[in-house]
XYZ file of C-alpha atoms in Angstrom:
503
model
C 133.283 8.795 47.685
C 132.789 12.006 45.742
C 135.995 14.040 45.307
C 135.602 17.465 43.778
C 137.274 20.841 43.714
C 134.879 23.756 44.042
C 135.663 27.280 42.835
C 133.635 30.455 42.458
C 133.739 32.834 39.525
C 132.597 36.418 39.059
C 129.853 37.064 36.491
C 132.313 39.173 34.481
C 134.684 36.201 34.129
C 132.203 33.634 32.743
C 132.581 34.783 29.128
C 136.370 34.564 29.518
C 135.941 30.994 30.779
C 134.080 30.029 27.587
C 137.122 31.155 25.580
C 139.665 29.220 27.668
C 142.324 27.569 25.556
C 143.075 25.118 28.359
C 139.483 23.865 28.445
C 139.317 23.519 24.660
C 142.507 21.465 24.616
C 141.516 19.242 27.563
C 137.838 18.642 26.612
C 137.045 14.989 25.881
C 133.247 15.260 25.516
C 130.959 17.948 24.091
C 129.405 20.345 26.621
C 125.909 19.426 27.800
C 123.669 21.981 29.518
C 120.783 21.025 31.826
C 118.577 22.822 34.307
C 118.881 21.331 37.797
C 116.178 22.099 40.334
C 116.919 20.765 43.833
C 114.883 20.728 47.023
C 116.753 20.134 50.301
C 114.979 18.459 53.213
C 115.437 18.612 56.977
C 113.471 19.064 60.179
C 112.691 22.433 61.744
C 115.447 21.666 64.279
C 117.973 21.039 61.439
C 118.542 17.442 62.587
C 120.389 16.414 59.426
C 122.553 19.527 59.239
C 123.669 19.090 62.847
C 124.644 15.489 62.011
C 126.751 16.657 59.047
C 124.275 15.233 56.513
C 122.370 16.600 53.528
C 119.321 15.128 51.770
C 117.924 16.499 48.527
C 115.651 15.678 45.621
C 116.969 16.945 42.295
C 115.045 17.232 39.054
C 117.151 16.890 35.903
C 114.974 16.982 32.822
C 112.017 14.733 33.656
C 113.857 12.580 36.164
C 113.996 12.996 39.943
C 117.042 11.721 41.830
C 117.392 11.512 45.601
C 120.898 12.223 46.903
C 122.140 11.752 50.447
C 125.589 13.075 51.454
C 127.518 12.622 54.670
C 130.968 12.259 56.231
C 134.162 13.298 54.510
C 135.541 16.782 54.799
C 136.754 19.825 52.951
C 140.057 21.616 52.687
C 141.438 24.129 50.169
C 138.267 23.727 48.105
C 138.598 19.921 47.841
C 135.328 18.322 48.936
C 135.294 14.622 49.832
C 131.962 13.190 50.954
C 130.106 9.905 50.803
C 127.271 10.152 48.315
C 124.272 7.824 47.922
C 121.815 8.210 45.035
C 118.454 6.597 44.362
C 115.790 7.286 41.704
C 112.322 8.456 42.701
C 109.179 8.474 40.523
C 108.371 12.103 41.384
C 109.152 14.726 44.013
C 108.727 12.105 46.719
C 111.376 11.097 49.238
C 112.520 7.488 48.923
C 113.373 6.957 52.589
C 113.618 3.191 52.125
C 116.728 3.813 49.999
C 118.479 5.236 53.065
C 118.451 1.866 54.844
C 121.967 1.069 53.643
C 123.442 4.459 54.507
C 124.823 6.066 57.697
C 121.409 7.755 58.023
C 119.582 4.436 58.529
C 119.497 4.639 62.311
C 118.444 8.275 62.273
C 115.541 7.598 59.910
C 114.381 4.555 61.859
C 112.647 7.107 64.101
C 109.048 7.473 62.766
C 108.869 10.930 64.335
C 111.772 12.152 62.220
C 110.121 10.863 59.049
C 107.028 12.886 59.895
C 108.906 16.085 60.720
C 111.124 16.221 57.647
C 110.119 18.780 55.015
C 111.599 21.134 52.362
C 113.889 23.829 53.797
C 115.521 25.528 50.802
C 115.872 25.280 47.026
C 118.635 25.587 44.447
C 117.810 26.321 40.819
C 120.646 26.559 38.311
C 121.858 25.674 34.838
C 124.774 23.274 34.720
C 127.059 22.851 31.731
C 129.222 19.727 31.959
C 131.981 18.130 29.927
C 134.754 15.646 30.576
C 138.313 16.989 30.807
C 141.615 15.144 30.558
C 143.371 16.948 33.409
C 146.545 14.860 32.989
C 147.431 12.104 30.517
C 145.011 9.275 31.297
C 143.246 11.150 34.146
C 139.680 12.437 33.780
C 137.556 14.944 35.665
C 134.088 16.281 34.989
C 133.941 20.056 34.687
C 130.612 21.590 35.735
C 129.777 25.284 35.380
C 126.782 26.220 37.555
C 124.887 29.515 37.297
C 121.629 30.159 39.118
C 120.274 30.800 42.617
C 119.825 29.469 46.159
C 116.520 30.449 47.788
C 115.318 30.215 51.396
C 112.736 32.206 53.353
C 112.079 34.344 50.284
C 115.735 35.411 50.143
C 117.914 34.580 47.149
C 121.674 34.374 46.571
C 123.452 33.815 43.253
C 125.283 30.628 42.327
C 128.333 31.043 40.110
C 130.510 27.992 40.620
C 132.903 25.699 38.855
C 133.180 22.127 40.065
C 135.911 19.746 38.995
C 134.861 16.238 40.041
C 137.559 13.580 39.841
C 136.440 10.583 37.807
C 139.733 8.797 37.261
C 143.014 10.113 38.626
C 144.590 11.805 41.633
C 143.765 15.013 43.549
C 147.260 16.307 42.754
C 146.372 16.723 39.086
C 142.965 18.156 39.952
C 144.761 20.981 41.777
C 147.317 21.256 38.996
C 144.604 21.661 36.376
C 142.850 24.335 38.441
C 146.176 26.114 38.836
C 146.562 26.277 35.039
C 142.984 27.473 34.608
C 143.655 30.270 37.091
C 146.242 31.671 34.690
C 143.397 32.327 32.235
C 140.428 33.130 34.481
C 140.092 34.841 37.880
C 138.741 32.195 40.307
C 138.405 31.688 44.058
C 138.498 28.470 46.031
C 135.229 27.719 47.817
C 134.967 25.610 50.959
C 131.194 25.995 51.445
C 128.883 23.577 49.632
C 125.528 24.649 48.190
C 123.874 22.894 51.129
C 125.953 24.861 53.654
C 125.144 28.110 51.880
C 121.468 27.167 51.821
C 121.383 26.485 55.564
C 123.121 29.806 56.266
C 120.548 31.597 54.118
C 117.744 29.717 55.869
C 118.985 30.819 59.279
C 119.341 34.402 58.085
C 122.810 34.490 59.553
C 126.129 35.582 58.185
C 128.795 32.877 58.590
C 130.332 33.053 62.052
C 134.108 33.547 62.352
C 135.827 30.164 62.061
C 138.091 29.335 64.989
C 140.916 26.831 65.083
C 140.004 23.156 65.154
C 142.736 20.526 65.235
C 142.065 17.244 63.430
C 141.403 14.152 65.578
C 144.649 12.420 64.654
C 144.743 8.621 64.773
C 147.867 7.229 66.511
C 148.760 5.046 63.513
C 148.679 7.949 61.043
C 152.043 8.524 59.368
C 153.878 11.617 60.545
C 153.787 13.412 57.222
C 150.144 12.390 56.797
C 149.444 14.000 60.171
C 151.176 17.168 59.005
C 148.938 17.203 55.929
C 145.828 16.894 58.138
C 147.008 19.632 60.500
C 147.947 21.980 57.648
C 144.616 21.297 55.943
C 142.773 22.302 59.119
C 144.798 25.523 59.319
C 143.992 26.381 55.715
C 140.314 25.612 56.320
C 140.356 28.205 59.113
C 141.931 30.802 56.838
C 139.535 30.107 53.976
C 136.504 29.894 56.250
C 137.050 33.500 57.330
C 137.757 34.994 53.906
C 134.136 35.801 53.110
C 133.826 37.609 56.446
C 136.983 39.666 55.891
C 135.809 40.685 52.426
C 132.219 41.509 53.326
C 132.125 42.477 56.998
C 133.656 45.022 59.364
C 133.720 42.482 62.205
C 137.413 42.425 63.247
C 137.181 38.801 64.405
C 137.344 37.544 60.799
C 140.716 39.240 60.298
C 141.938 37.920 63.639
C 140.953 34.319 62.929
C 142.395 34.458 59.385
C 145.694 35.547 60.860
C 145.537 32.804 63.505
C 145.070 30.228 60.736
C 148.257 31.388 59.019
C 150.213 31.487 62.294
C 149.137 27.943 63.109
C 150.052 26.791 59.606
C 153.554 28.227 59.815
C 153.957 26.867 63.359
C 152.983 23.386 62.162
C 155.820 23.311 59.642
C 158.205 24.726 62.209
C 157.160 21.948 64.622
C 157.696 19.262 61.967
C 161.013 20.772 60.872
C 163.017 17.601 61.733
C 160.814 15.612 59.313
C 160.356 18.142 56.516
C 163.365 19.712 54.751
C 162.566 23.442 54.875
C 164.001 24.035 51.411
C 160.925 22.259 50.030
C 158.435 24.637 51.652
C 160.248 27.878 52.493
C 159.180 29.782 49.367
C 155.488 28.989 49.846
C 155.591 29.632 53.602
C 157.263 32.951 52.852
C 154.264 33.944 50.744
C 151.982 33.120 53.676
C 154.168 35.295 55.887
C 153.648 38.227 53.504
C 149.893 37.696 53.706
C 150.086 37.460 57.503
C 151.853 40.822 57.658
C 149.043 42.466 55.691
C 146.404 40.893 57.942
C 148.530 41.719 60.989
C 148.526 45.414 60.144
C 144.737 45.390 60.006
C 144.565 43.436 63.263
C 146.873 45.899 65.048
C 144.646 48.843 64.134
C 141.502 46.880 65.073
C 142.910 46.251 68.565
C 144.051 49.844 68.950
C 140.671 51.288 67.933
C 138.352 48.768 69.614
C 140.321 47.722 72.722
C 143.134 50.132 73.555
C 141.473 53.535 73.083
C 137.963 53.036 74.596
C 138.994 52.600 78.279
C 141.384 55.559 78.003
C 138.634 57.765 76.600
C 136.350 56.622 79.431
C 139.022 57.593 81.958
C 139.327 61.076 80.384
C 135.740 61.959 79.392
C 135.396 65.029 77.241
C 139.087 65.087 76.263
C 138.916 66.433 72.702
C 142.520 65.518 71.945
C 141.673 61.820 72.386
C 138.645 62.257 70.102
C 140.912 63.707 67.394
C 143.348 60.818 67.875
C 140.475 58.328 67.557
C 139.409 59.937 64.260
C 142.941 59.634 62.873
C 143.139 56.032 64.073
C 139.801 55.205 62.412
C 141.171 56.408 59.070
C 144.282 54.262 59.456
C 142.148 51.275 60.460
C 140.003 51.600 57.336
C 143.076 51.820 55.098
C 144.663 48.741 56.700
C 141.413 46.800 56.361
C 141.124 47.809 52.688
C 144.649 46.520 52.052
C 143.878 43.237 53.849
C 140.786 42.759 51.686
C 142.755 43.470 48.532
C 145.305 40.832 49.519
C 142.629 38.170 50.013
C 140.689 39.155 46.887
C 143.746 39.047 44.618
C 144.232 36.241 42.120
C 147.655 35.675 43.665
C 145.908 34.586 46.870
C 144.020 31.800 45.059
C 147.290 30.902 43.337
C 148.988 30.603 46.733
C 146.255 28.322 48.084
C 146.405 26.063 45.036
C 150.207 25.946 45.111
C 150.143 24.974 48.767
C 147.428 22.371 48.225
C 149.623 20.855 45.508
C 152.551 20.839 47.903
C 150.521 19.062 50.585
C 149.241 16.374 48.250
C 152.542 15.807 46.461
C 154.404 15.771 49.814
C 157.850 15.864 48.141
C 159.521 15.326 51.528
C 158.244 11.720 51.554
C 160.522 10.545 48.745
C 163.815 11.367 47.104
C 166.903 12.934 48.591
C 166.672 13.726 52.271
C 163.573 11.595 52.807
C 162.899 10.404 56.350
C 161.181 7.196 57.407
C 157.448 7.775 57.839
C 157.013 6.778 61.468
C 153.537 6.959 62.977
C 152.587 10.251 64.577
C 152.239 8.539 67.970
C 155.949 7.662 67.685
C 157.051 11.071 66.366
C 154.906 13.424 68.468
C 156.804 13.040 71.793
C 160.116 13.978 70.174
C 158.560 16.938 68.365
C 156.941 18.169 71.575
C 160.165 17.743 73.570
C 162.022 19.801 71.004
C 159.542 22.690 71.226
C 159.420 22.448 75.042
C 163.216 22.831 75.187
C 163.114 25.783 72.781
C 160.484 27.486 74.927
C 162.336 26.918 78.210
C 165.622 28.093 76.684
C 163.922 31.266 75.427
C 162.479 31.864 78.905
C 165.780 31.308 80.662
C 167.684 33.724 78.419
C 164.992 36.386 77.848
C 165.953 39.896 78.934
C 163.071 41.052 81.145
C 163.796 44.668 80.207
C 163.844 44.116 76.449
C 160.535 44.069 74.550
C 161.933 42.171 71.558
C 163.416 39.460 73.760
C 160.115 38.984 75.591
C 158.231 38.979 72.280
C 160.495 36.153 71.062
C 159.581 34.202 74.198
C 155.893 34.886 73.579
C 156.244 33.381 70.104
C 157.865 30.214 71.490
C 155.088 29.856 74.091
C 152.495 30.279 71.368
C 154.206 27.597 69.264
C 154.143 25.303 72.306
C 150.427 25.890 72.746
C 149.738 25.192 69.087
C 151.799 21.982 69.269
C 149.757 20.792 72.254
C 146.531 21.565 70.396
C 147.720 19.770 67.246
C 148.466 16.582 69.194
C 145.701 16.906 71.785
C 143.964 13.712 70.588
C 147.146 11.718 71.328
C 147.842 13.097 74.833
C 146.314 12.743 78.331
C 143.503 15.277 78.620
C 144.395 16.513 82.121
C 148.069 17.052 81.310
C 147.241 18.972 78.117
C 144.690 21.127 79.939
C 147.185 22.073 82.650
C 149.875 23.031 80.153
C 147.417 24.992 78.010
C 146.212 26.954 81.033
C 149.772 27.822 82.012
C 150.715 28.928 78.515
C 147.514 30.974 78.170
C 148.314 32.899 81.366
C 151.793 33.755 80.115
C 150.518 34.693 76.683
C 148.123 37.153 78.286
C 150.940 38.738 80.307
C 153.357 38.930 77.399
C 150.524 40.047 75.127
C 150.090 43.190 77.243
C 153.799 43.917 76.873
C 153.555 43.384 73.142
C 150.508 45.668 72.980
C 152.619 48.477 74.446
C 155.230 48.027 71.716
C 152.629 47.892 68.939
C 150.765 50.892 70.353
C 153.998 52.891 70.358
C 154.606 52.014 66.730
C 151.056 52.957 65.687
C 151.161 56.214 67.629
C 154.351 57.165 65.831
C 152.378 57.179 62.549
C 149.631 59.378 64.057
C 151.764 61.803 66.081
C 152.950 64.018 63.224
C 153.787 67.117 65.277
C 150.244 68.334 65.800
C 150.221 69.526 69.466
C 146.746 68.117 70.133
C 147.601 64.677 68.715
C 150.965 64.678 70.496
C 149.229 65.328 73.814
C 146.731 62.497 73.207
C 149.525 60.138 72.146
C 151.319 60.907 75.402
C 148.228 59.942 77.411
C 147.946 56.645 75.520
C 151.639 55.837 75.927
C 151.433 56.440 79.668
C 148.332 54.293 80.014
C 149.707 51.314 78.065
C 153.057 51.538 79.860
C 151.307 51.327 83.227
C 149.384 48.238 82.089
C 152.552 46.625 80.754
C 154.430 47.305 83.993
C 151.639 45.704 86.037
C 151.693 42.669 83.744
C 155.463 42.334 84.017
C 155.157 42.132 87.809
C 153.217 38.883 87.326
C 155.607 37.426 84.775
C 158.209 35.629 86.921
C 155.633 33.749 88.981
C 153.694 32.666 85.902
C 156.878 31.633 84.084
C 158.118 29.499 86.981
C 154.722 27.839 87.227
C 154.699 26.887 83.520
C 158.353 25.920 83.113
C 158.211 23.587 86.115
C 155.152 21.670 84.943
C 155.688 18.022 84.121
C 155.303 17.357 80.363
C 152.490 14.960 79.477
C 154.124 13.158 76.544
């Protein structure tokens, strides 16, 4: 099992890396530089990629090595995959060497053997040396600079890989955290193979939506929390490239969802995890969520709220002026969201949180709780959130936006909890509860949109008569929608709150 931490580095930072005092002090072997030329193979239908596999031939010096990778996963830049290597006499696939791998059954099909061919190439220089990342623990540091090429299109490679040779992932993260103090780095979840396939398809990475891990019933409760939190972070990190390089608002939305799910996970596990151990780090995620939330609010206002109003009042110049002002605010909010994700402090936050997850200080020492299996703990955690949601619904003031927003948050936490534990629960019961919560979220979301729209309009309505008139039209429109939604609330709430829990 290969365990490595992958980071990217800007071209302007590579010289700074060569002067790193940390690397000089930790180096335990002289640097060796080689050119690595790799050819990746698959069928035209991307059979291997769809199976989560990668097959390559790599030339290092005069030697060719075949490498097959599969399984494992990635989170916060930590890549864990099964890796099988076999020598080849030239650039010729050694398919017989795959007989003892998870690909054996796949390659038993003669048709597949005939259809497999080169799909993309990587060509880079790699400088490696061994580092003592902690007393007695060793990792190989590799600095890769070069290109990925597919379909005549090329992308640069500027990566740092820290592959664990002897030690624990905790100290791999800790070493990267120290290196970040000297050099500006970013965590990278995409492998060279994944980048190559994206380049081959000519597609930008699609927005990454939430995926909950398939928890095993016997998994320890805090281990389950680590898996859930890792999936949330993978969603956040998987959308970073899109936020930084695209105007598609879905990347911002899904990044924000990843943070909300992460914070909800720790709130759900509150009885098992003393909050004092995580509050500071979660608070930093909340700050990031606020920056992304501001961008999301303007995206919704510009792309969803204003268009139907402008259609209802065609030719209304006041609405056109309001849209122009809103566009400017949207661009500013998006710029600030990008700055937050591009900052070195963001990488520092991810590394700090990865350290927290792997150290799991709540599993030992003062205040530690017995590590029951998640199948034993989940029902109690779900019951607790169900009671919180029903209490919020029973006491919510139907005429108070803040009170209804608090209920919306509790319903959302309930939905996330059901999704986290979906693999442990009856499918029909989960589906029914998710449908009920989704209906209420839609209703309460319209009420929340009215409140957010009012707040945004207050920043645009600066006394200009034309803008004030347009703001009045928008306020009236959103209030009418919110009132219609509120008429459906009581029925939807009774339907959800009276459902029988499935745990």
